[in-house]
Short mmCIF file of C-alpha atoms in Angstrom, two decimals:
data_model
loop_
_atom_site.label_atom_id
_atom_site.label_comp_id
_atom_site.label_asym_id
_atom_site.label_seq_id
_atom_site.Cartn_x
_atom_site.Cartn_y
_atom_site.Cartn_z
CA UNK A 255 0.21 0.08 -0.02
CA UNK A 256 1.41 3.58 -0.73
CA UNK A 257 1.70 6.27 1.53
CA UNK A 258 -1.35 8.53 0.01
CA UNK A 259 -3.46 5.19 1.00
CA UNK A 260 -2.04 4.47 4.56
CA UNK A 261 -3.10 8.48 5.71
CA UNK A 262 -6.18 7.74 4.48
CA UNK A 263 -6.52 4.35 6.45
CA UNK A 264 -5.33 6.41 9.26
CA UNK A 265 -7.76 9.52 8.64
CA UNK A 266 -10.38 7.15 9.10
CA UNK A 267 -9.24 5.43 11.93
CA UNK A 268 -8.77 8.25 13.90
CA UNK A 269 -12.67 9.76 13.09
CA UNK A 270 -13.33 5.88 14.50
CA UNK A 271 -11.64 6.80 17.68
CA UNK A 272 -13.01 10.51 17.95
CA UNK A 273 -16.86 9.09 17.27
CA UNK A 274 -16.37 6.40 20.12
CA UNK A 275 -15.07 9.34 22.20
CA UNK A 276 -17.95 11.85 21.67
CA UNK A 277 -20.40 8.79 21.99
CA UNK A 278 -18.56 8.41 25.67
CA UNK A 279 -18.79 11.63 26.56
CA UNK A 280 -22.22 11.71 25.46
CA UNK A 281 -23.40 8.86 27.70
CA UNK A 282 -21.43 9.82 30.87
CA UNK A 283 -23.03 13.70 30.02
CA UNK A 284 -26.54 12.19 29.67
CA UNK A 285 -26.18 10.09 32.80
CA UNK A 286 -24.03 12.27 34.91
CA UNK A 287 -26.87 15.24 34.23
CA UNK A 288 -30.02 12.71 34.39
CA UNK A 289 -29.39 12.02 38.26
CA UNK A 290 -30.84 14.43 40.09
CA UNK A 291 -28.83 16.47 43.14
CA UNK A 292 -29.09 14.84 46.50
CA UNK A 293 -29.68 17.75 48.89
CA UNK A 294 -31.39 15.46 52.05
CA UNK A 295 -27.43 15.97 53.60
CA UNK A 296 -27.76 19.60 53.67
CA UNK A 297 -31.29 19.27 54.61
CA UNK A 298 -30.93 17.02 57.48
CA UNK A 299 -28.30 19.43 58.98
CA UNK A 300 -30.78 22.46 58.60
CA UNK A 301 -33.59 20.85 59.94
CA UNK A 302 -31.09 19.95 63.71
CA UNK A 303 -29.95 23.45 63.37
CA UNK A 304 -33.46 24.52 63.39
CA UNK A 305 -34.17 21.98 66.29
CA UNK A 306 -31.38 22.85 67.94
CA UNK A 307 -32.61 26.75 68.12
CA UNK A 308 -36.19 25.78 69.65
CA UNK A 309 -34.77 24.17 72.32
CA UNK A 310 -31.65 26.02 73.16
CA UNK A 311 -31.80 29.46 73.01
CA UNK A 312 -28.43 31.30 73.80
CA UNK A 313 -27.04 28.03 75.64
CA UNK A 314 -30.49 27.41 78.36
CA UNK A 315 -33.29 25.44 77.43
CA UNK A 316 -36.47 26.85 76.08
CA UNK A 317 -38.66 27.71 79.39
CA UNK A 318 -41.14 26.41 77.14
CA UNK A 319 -40.34 22.85 77.94
CA UNK A 320 -41.10 22.73 81.50
CA UNK A 321 -43.81 22.98 83.65
CA UNK A 322 -42.65 24.39 86.81
CA UNK A 323 -39.66 21.83 87.53
CA UNK A 324 -40.77 19.27 85.22
CA UNK A 325 -39.85 18.26 81.77
CA UNK A 326 -43.31 19.61 80.17
CA UNK A 327 -46.00 17.32 78.05
CA UNK A 328 -47.73 19.85 76.14
CA UNK A 329 -44.65 20.70 74.52
CA UNK A 330 -44.04 17.56 73.61
CA UNK A 331 -47.81 17.08 71.83
CA UNK A 332 -47.38 20.73 70.33
CA UNK A 333 -43.32 19.69 68.92
CA UNK A 334 -43.94 20.45 65.56
CA UNK A 335 -46.10 23.66 65.94
CA UNK A 336 -43.98 25.12 68.37
CA UNK A 337 -40.56 24.85 66.97
CA UNK A 338 -42.43 25.89 63.18
CA UNK A 339 -42.04 22.67 61.64
CA UNK A 340 -44.22 21.27 59.09
CA UNK A 341 -43.44 17.52 57.89
CA UNK A 342 -46.95 16.89 56.52
CA UNK A 343 -46.49 15.02 52.76
CA UNK A 344 -48.89 16.47 49.98
CA UNK A 345 -51.70 14.32 49.28
CA UNK A 346 -51.91 12.15 52.17
CA UNK A 347 -48.73 10.32 51.13
CA UNK A 348 -46.28 9.24 53.99
CA UNK A 349 -44.15 12.08 55.53
CA UNK A 350 -41.04 12.70 54.27
CA UNK A 351 -39.14 14.19 57.72
CA UNK A 352 -38.57 12.07 61.36
CA UNK A 353 -37.09 13.75 64.21
CA UNK A 354 -36.04 12.80 67.75
CA UNK A 355 -34.64 14.47 70.68
CA UNK A 356 -33.25 12.66 73.94
CA UNK A 357 -32.36 15.36 76.37
CA UNK A 358 -29.91 13.65 79.46
CA UNK A 359 -29.31 15.08 82.95
CA UNK A 360 -25.55 15.32 81.97
CA UNK A 361 -24.44 13.29 85.57
CA UNK A 362 -26.26 10.35 84.15
CA UNK A 363 -26.18 9.61 80.05
CA UNK A 364 -27.55 6.04 80.63
CA UNK A 365 -31.02 7.67 81.47
CA UNK A 366 -32.80 9.83 79.07
CA UNK A 367 -35.12 12.56 81.37
CA UNK A 368 -37.31 13.78 77.97
CA UNK A 369 -38.36 12.11 74.77
CA UNK A 370 -40.12 13.86 71.92
CA UNK A 371 -39.90 11.80 68.39
CA UNK A 372 -42.57 13.44 65.32
CA UNK A 373 -42.64 12.05 61.58
CA UNK A 374 -42.40 9.09 59.62
CA UNK A 375 -41.02 6.54 62.39
CA UNK A 376 -40.42 4.06 59.35
CA UNK A 377 -37.61 5.88 58.21
CA UNK A 378 -35.91 5.09 61.76
CA UNK A 379 -35.24 1.84 60.09
CA UNK A 380 -33.20 3.43 57.08
CA UNK A 381 -30.78 5.01 59.97
CA UNK A 382 -30.12 2.10 61.54
CA UNK A 383 -28.79 0.15 58.42
CA UNK A 384 -27.00 2.38 57.25
CA UNK A 385 -24.36 3.21 60.26
CA UNK A 386 -21.71 0.80 58.22
CA UNK A 387 -22.70 1.86 54.44
CA UNK A 388 -24.77 4.47 53.02
CA UNK A 389 -27.49 3.18 50.55
CA UNK A 390 -28.60 5.93 48.43
CA UNK A 391 -32.47 4.98 48.21
CA UNK A 392 -32.74 4.68 51.80
CA UNK A 393 -33.28 7.97 53.67
CA UNK A 394 -30.45 10.13 55.08
CA UNK A 395 -29.55 10.49 58.78
CA UNK A 396 -27.98 12.77 60.72
CA UNK A 397 -27.06 13.12 64.65
CA UNK A 398 -25.83 15.88 66.53
CA UNK A 399 -25.41 16.37 70.14
CA UNK A 400 -25.49 19.97 72.36
CA UNK A 401 -25.29 20.92 75.68
CA UNK A 402 -27.54 22.77 77.56
CA UNK A 403 -28.20 24.53 81.07
CA UNK A 404 -31.34 25.09 83.41
CA UNK A 405 -31.62 25.96 86.67
CA UNK A 406 -27.63 24.90 87.00
CA UNK A 407 -28.24 22.03 85.81
CA UNK A 408 -26.60 20.60 82.39
CA UNK A 409 -28.14 18.65 80.14
CA UNK A 410 -27.52 16.95 77.16
CA UNK A 411 -29.85 17.13 74.36
CA UNK A 412 -28.90 14.86 71.26
CA UNK A 413 -31.00 15.64 68.00
CA UNK A 414 -31.15 12.89 65.49
CA UNK A 415 -33.04 13.61 61.94
CA UNK A 416 -33.95 11.46 59.02
CA UNK A 417 -35.05 12.92 55.46
CA UNK A 418 -36.45 10.48 53.38
CA UNK A 419 -37.34 12.09 49.31
CA UNK A 420 -35.46 9.58 47.97
CA UNK A 421 -37.86 10.34 44.69
CA UNK A 422 -36.75 13.60 45.00
CA UNK A 423 -33.10 12.93 44.93
CA UNK A 424 -31.83 9.95 43.81
CA UNK A 425 -32.16 7.86 40.31
CA UNK B 39 4.21 18.50 -10.34
CA UNK B 40 5.74 18.77 -7.23
CA UNK B 41 4.10 21.80 -6.36
CA UNK B 42 0.53 20.24 -6.58
CA UNK B 43 1.50 17.67 -4.35
CA UNK B 44 2.36 20.14 -1.82
CA UNK B 45 -0.44 21.91 -2.06
CA UNK B 46 -3.00 19.10 -2.01
CA UNK B 47 -1.29 17.98 1.23
CA UNK B 48 -1.64 21.11 2.84
CA UNK B 49 -5.37 20.92 2.01
CA UNK B 50 -5.76 18.05 3.22
CA UNK B 51 -4.22 18.88 6.54
CA UNK B 52 -5.97 21.84 6.79
CA UNK B 53 -9.13 19.74 6.42
CA UNK B 54 -8.54 17.33 9.04
CA UNK B 55 -7.62 19.98 11.42
CA UNK B 56 -10.61 22.16 10.52
CA UNK B 57 -12.33 19.17 11.06
CA UNK B 58 -10.94 18.27 14.04
CA UNK B 59 -11.55 21.52 15.57
CA UNK B 60 -15.30 21.62 14.77
CA UNK B 61 -15.62 18.29 16.21
CA UNK B 62 -13.91 19.25 19.45
CA UNK B 63 -16.26 23.18 19.18
CA UNK B 64 -19.57 20.71 19.08
CA UNK B 65 -18.36 18.71 22.28
CA UNK B 66 -18.04 21.74 24.31
CA UNK B 67 -20.85 23.63 22.89
CA UNK B 68 -23.05 20.23 24.04
CA UNK B 69 -21.37 19.59 27.24
CA UNK B 70 -21.86 23.94 28.39
CA UNK B 71 -25.54 23.32 26.75
CA UNK B 72 -26.23 20.04 28.71
CA UNK B 73 -25.44 22.10 31.91
CA UNK B 74 -27.87 24.95 31.48
CA UNK B 75 -30.79 22.98 30.38
CA UNK B 76 -34.05 24.28 31.69
CA UNK B 77 -34.89 20.81 33.58
CA UNK B 78 -31.62 21.05 35.48
CA UNK B 79 -31.88 24.68 36.41
CA UNK B 80 -35.64 24.44 37.65
CA UNK B 81 -34.00 21.75 39.93
CA UNK B 82 -31.37 23.90 41.29
CA UNK B 83 -33.87 26.79 41.72
CA UNK B 84 -36.51 24.64 43.49
CA UNK B 85 -34.06 23.05 45.83
CA UNK B 86 -31.85 26.22 46.34
CA UNK B 87 -35.39 28.02 47.27
CA UNK B 88 -36.49 25.16 49.33
CA UNK B 89 -33.40 24.55 51.25
CA UNK B 90 -32.86 28.89 51.84
CA UNK B 91 -36.72 29.09 53.28
CA UNK B 92 -35.56 26.21 55.72
CA UNK B 93 -32.60 27.88 57.20
CA UNK B 94 -34.14 31.41 57.38
CA UNK B 95 -36.02 33.54 60.43
CA UNK B 96 -38.93 35.46 59.69
CA UNK B 97 -38.68 39.23 57.93
CA UNK B 98 -35.38 37.84 56.09
CA UNK B 99 -35.00 38.46 52.48
CA UNK B 100 -32.73 36.93 49.95
CA UNK B 101 -31.29 37.73 46.43
CA UNK B 102 -31.04 34.57 44.15
CA UNK B 103 -29.40 35.37 40.77
CA UNK B 104 -31.76 33.84 38.04
CA UNK B 105 -30.43 35.63 34.65
CA UNK B 106 -28.76 31.80 33.17
CA UNK B 107 -32.89 30.67 34.07
CA UNK B 108 -34.03 34.03 32.41
CA UNK B 109 -32.71 33.57 28.80
CA UNK B 110 -34.25 29.98 28.97
CA UNK B 111 -37.81 31.15 30.23
CA UNK B 112 -38.20 34.09 27.27
CA UNK B 113 -36.86 31.36 25.01
CA UNK B 114 -39.94 29.40 25.99
CA UNK B 115 -42.66 31.98 26.71
CA UNK B 116 -42.40 31.60 30.29
CA UNK B 117 -43.31 35.02 32.21
CA UNK B 118 -40.86 36.18 34.47
CA UNK B 119 -43.51 36.63 37.42
CA UNK B 120 -43.46 32.55 37.07
CA UNK B 121 -40.16 31.51 37.19
CA UNK B 122 -40.31 30.50 40.95
CA UNK B 123 -43.62 30.35 42.85
CA UNK B 124 -44.02 29.44 46.70
CA UNK B 125 -47.09 27.85 47.87
CA UNK B 126 -46.89 28.65 52.07
CA UNK B 127 -49.90 26.74 52.70
CA UNK B 128 -48.46 23.19 51.19
CA UNK B 129 -44.81 23.98 51.99
CA UNK B 130 -43.79 23.75 48.29
CA UNK B 131 -41.32 25.87 45.95
CA UNK B 132 -41.89 25.65 42.03
CA UNK B 133 -39.08 26.05 39.41
CA UNK B 134 -40.44 26.95 36.01
CA UNK B 135 -38.64 27.44 32.60
CA UNK B 136 -40.41 25.82 29.71
CA UNK B 137 -43.79 25.90 29.16
CA UNK B 138 -44.57 22.11 29.76
CA UNK B 139 -42.26 21.69 32.41
CA UNK B 140 -41.90 22.90 35.95
CA UNK B 141 -39.97 20.63 39.34
CA UNK B 142 -41.10 21.22 42.77
CA UNK B 143 -39.75 21.14 45.89
CA UNK B 144 -41.04 21.01 49.49
CA UNK B 145 -39.67 22.47 52.67
CA UNK B 146 -40.16 22.20 56.61
CA UNK B 147 -39.81 25.11 58.16
CA UNK B 148 -43.55 26.03 58.81
CA UNK B 149 -43.45 29.71 57.20
CA UNK B 150 -44.61 32.37 54.96
CA UNK B 151 -42.91 32.85 52.25
CA UNK B 152 -43.02 35.05 48.68
CA UNK B 153 -41.22 35.61 45.24
CA UNK B 154 -40.99 37.84 43.48
CA UNK B 155 -38.53 39.44 40.47
CA UNK B 156 -36.13 42.01 41.51
CA UNK B 157 -37.25 44.78 39.96
CA UNK B 158 -35.21 47.59 41.21
CA UNK B 159 -33.76 47.89 37.75
CA UNK B 160 -37.23 47.33 35.86
CA UNK B 161 -34.66 46.70 31.90
CA UNK B 162 -32.45 44.43 33.33
CA UNK B 163 -33.79 41.41 35.97
CA UNK B 164 -31.58 39.47 37.02
CA UNK B 165 -32.56 38.91 40.70
CA UNK B 166 -35.74 37.26 42.29
CA UNK B 167 -36.56 38.50 46.01
CA UNK B 168 -37.15 35.49 48.45
CA UNK B 169 -38.97 36.89 50.99
CA UNK B 170 -39.60 34.78 54.38
CA UNK B 171 -42.33 36.96 56.23
CA UNK B 172 -43.33 35.40 59.46
CA UNK B 173 -44.25 31.69 60.74
CA UNK B 174 -47.48 30.11 60.30
CA UNK B 175 -48.56 29.72 64.15
CA UNK B 176 -47.01 32.47 66.35
#
């Protein structure tokens, strides 16, 4: 084969490679942009922050948490409304949020003195199975601790939040 | 004879390089277009606004740059007033950049919020005002 013929074959070969590269990039781009942005971790963190702001203000436990010296049962009942949270889902579907608050006396961390939970309890199972490995179709869970005082007593507040919303955040 | 051969060789190389360049430009344009598509931007705006509302306290005013979205909305005949809508009752943000499209995302902060184009400079609207007015139950 002469030099000119070789060049032609090389050129065809080059364009075959370019087409393959283009095909690869096209497929990768389509796959990448077809996946929704997963914002549940940020959302979960914001939910924890909002709950923390509601329970503890300036390092002191919210006075609404107490009825005299005891923790208030009314606060527990009206937790979502008092903390300005809205967990209901549209069209009677299952709620996509869950939050759990456990308060301990700092001198006795094995016995909670007060517990609140709100939202879809089924999401807790997702949190339990993700302790070692994350599964993207499961709810995103997060837990934060903070200390707060009331009447000279130090309390530890554990806040756990879980966000479902797999349909909107995962493909 | 030699001169013609040289000329055709130069032409072939020129065509080859030109085709490669066209290929690269098309690829880059495709990548840019994909990243700025209506579907991607609708999702970005809806989620951004929902997260902003979630983390905001009452009487907070925020500005969101919608320059890219505005261009797409204009192309798709979507009114600028309809790009971002907040349903405070059902706690849902909807971003719309095409007539048939639209993406909704919910927020958990129980607030009354409104969204409207920032008309400080009516000739060139580049921002959307996201205003968190008050808690729904005070």
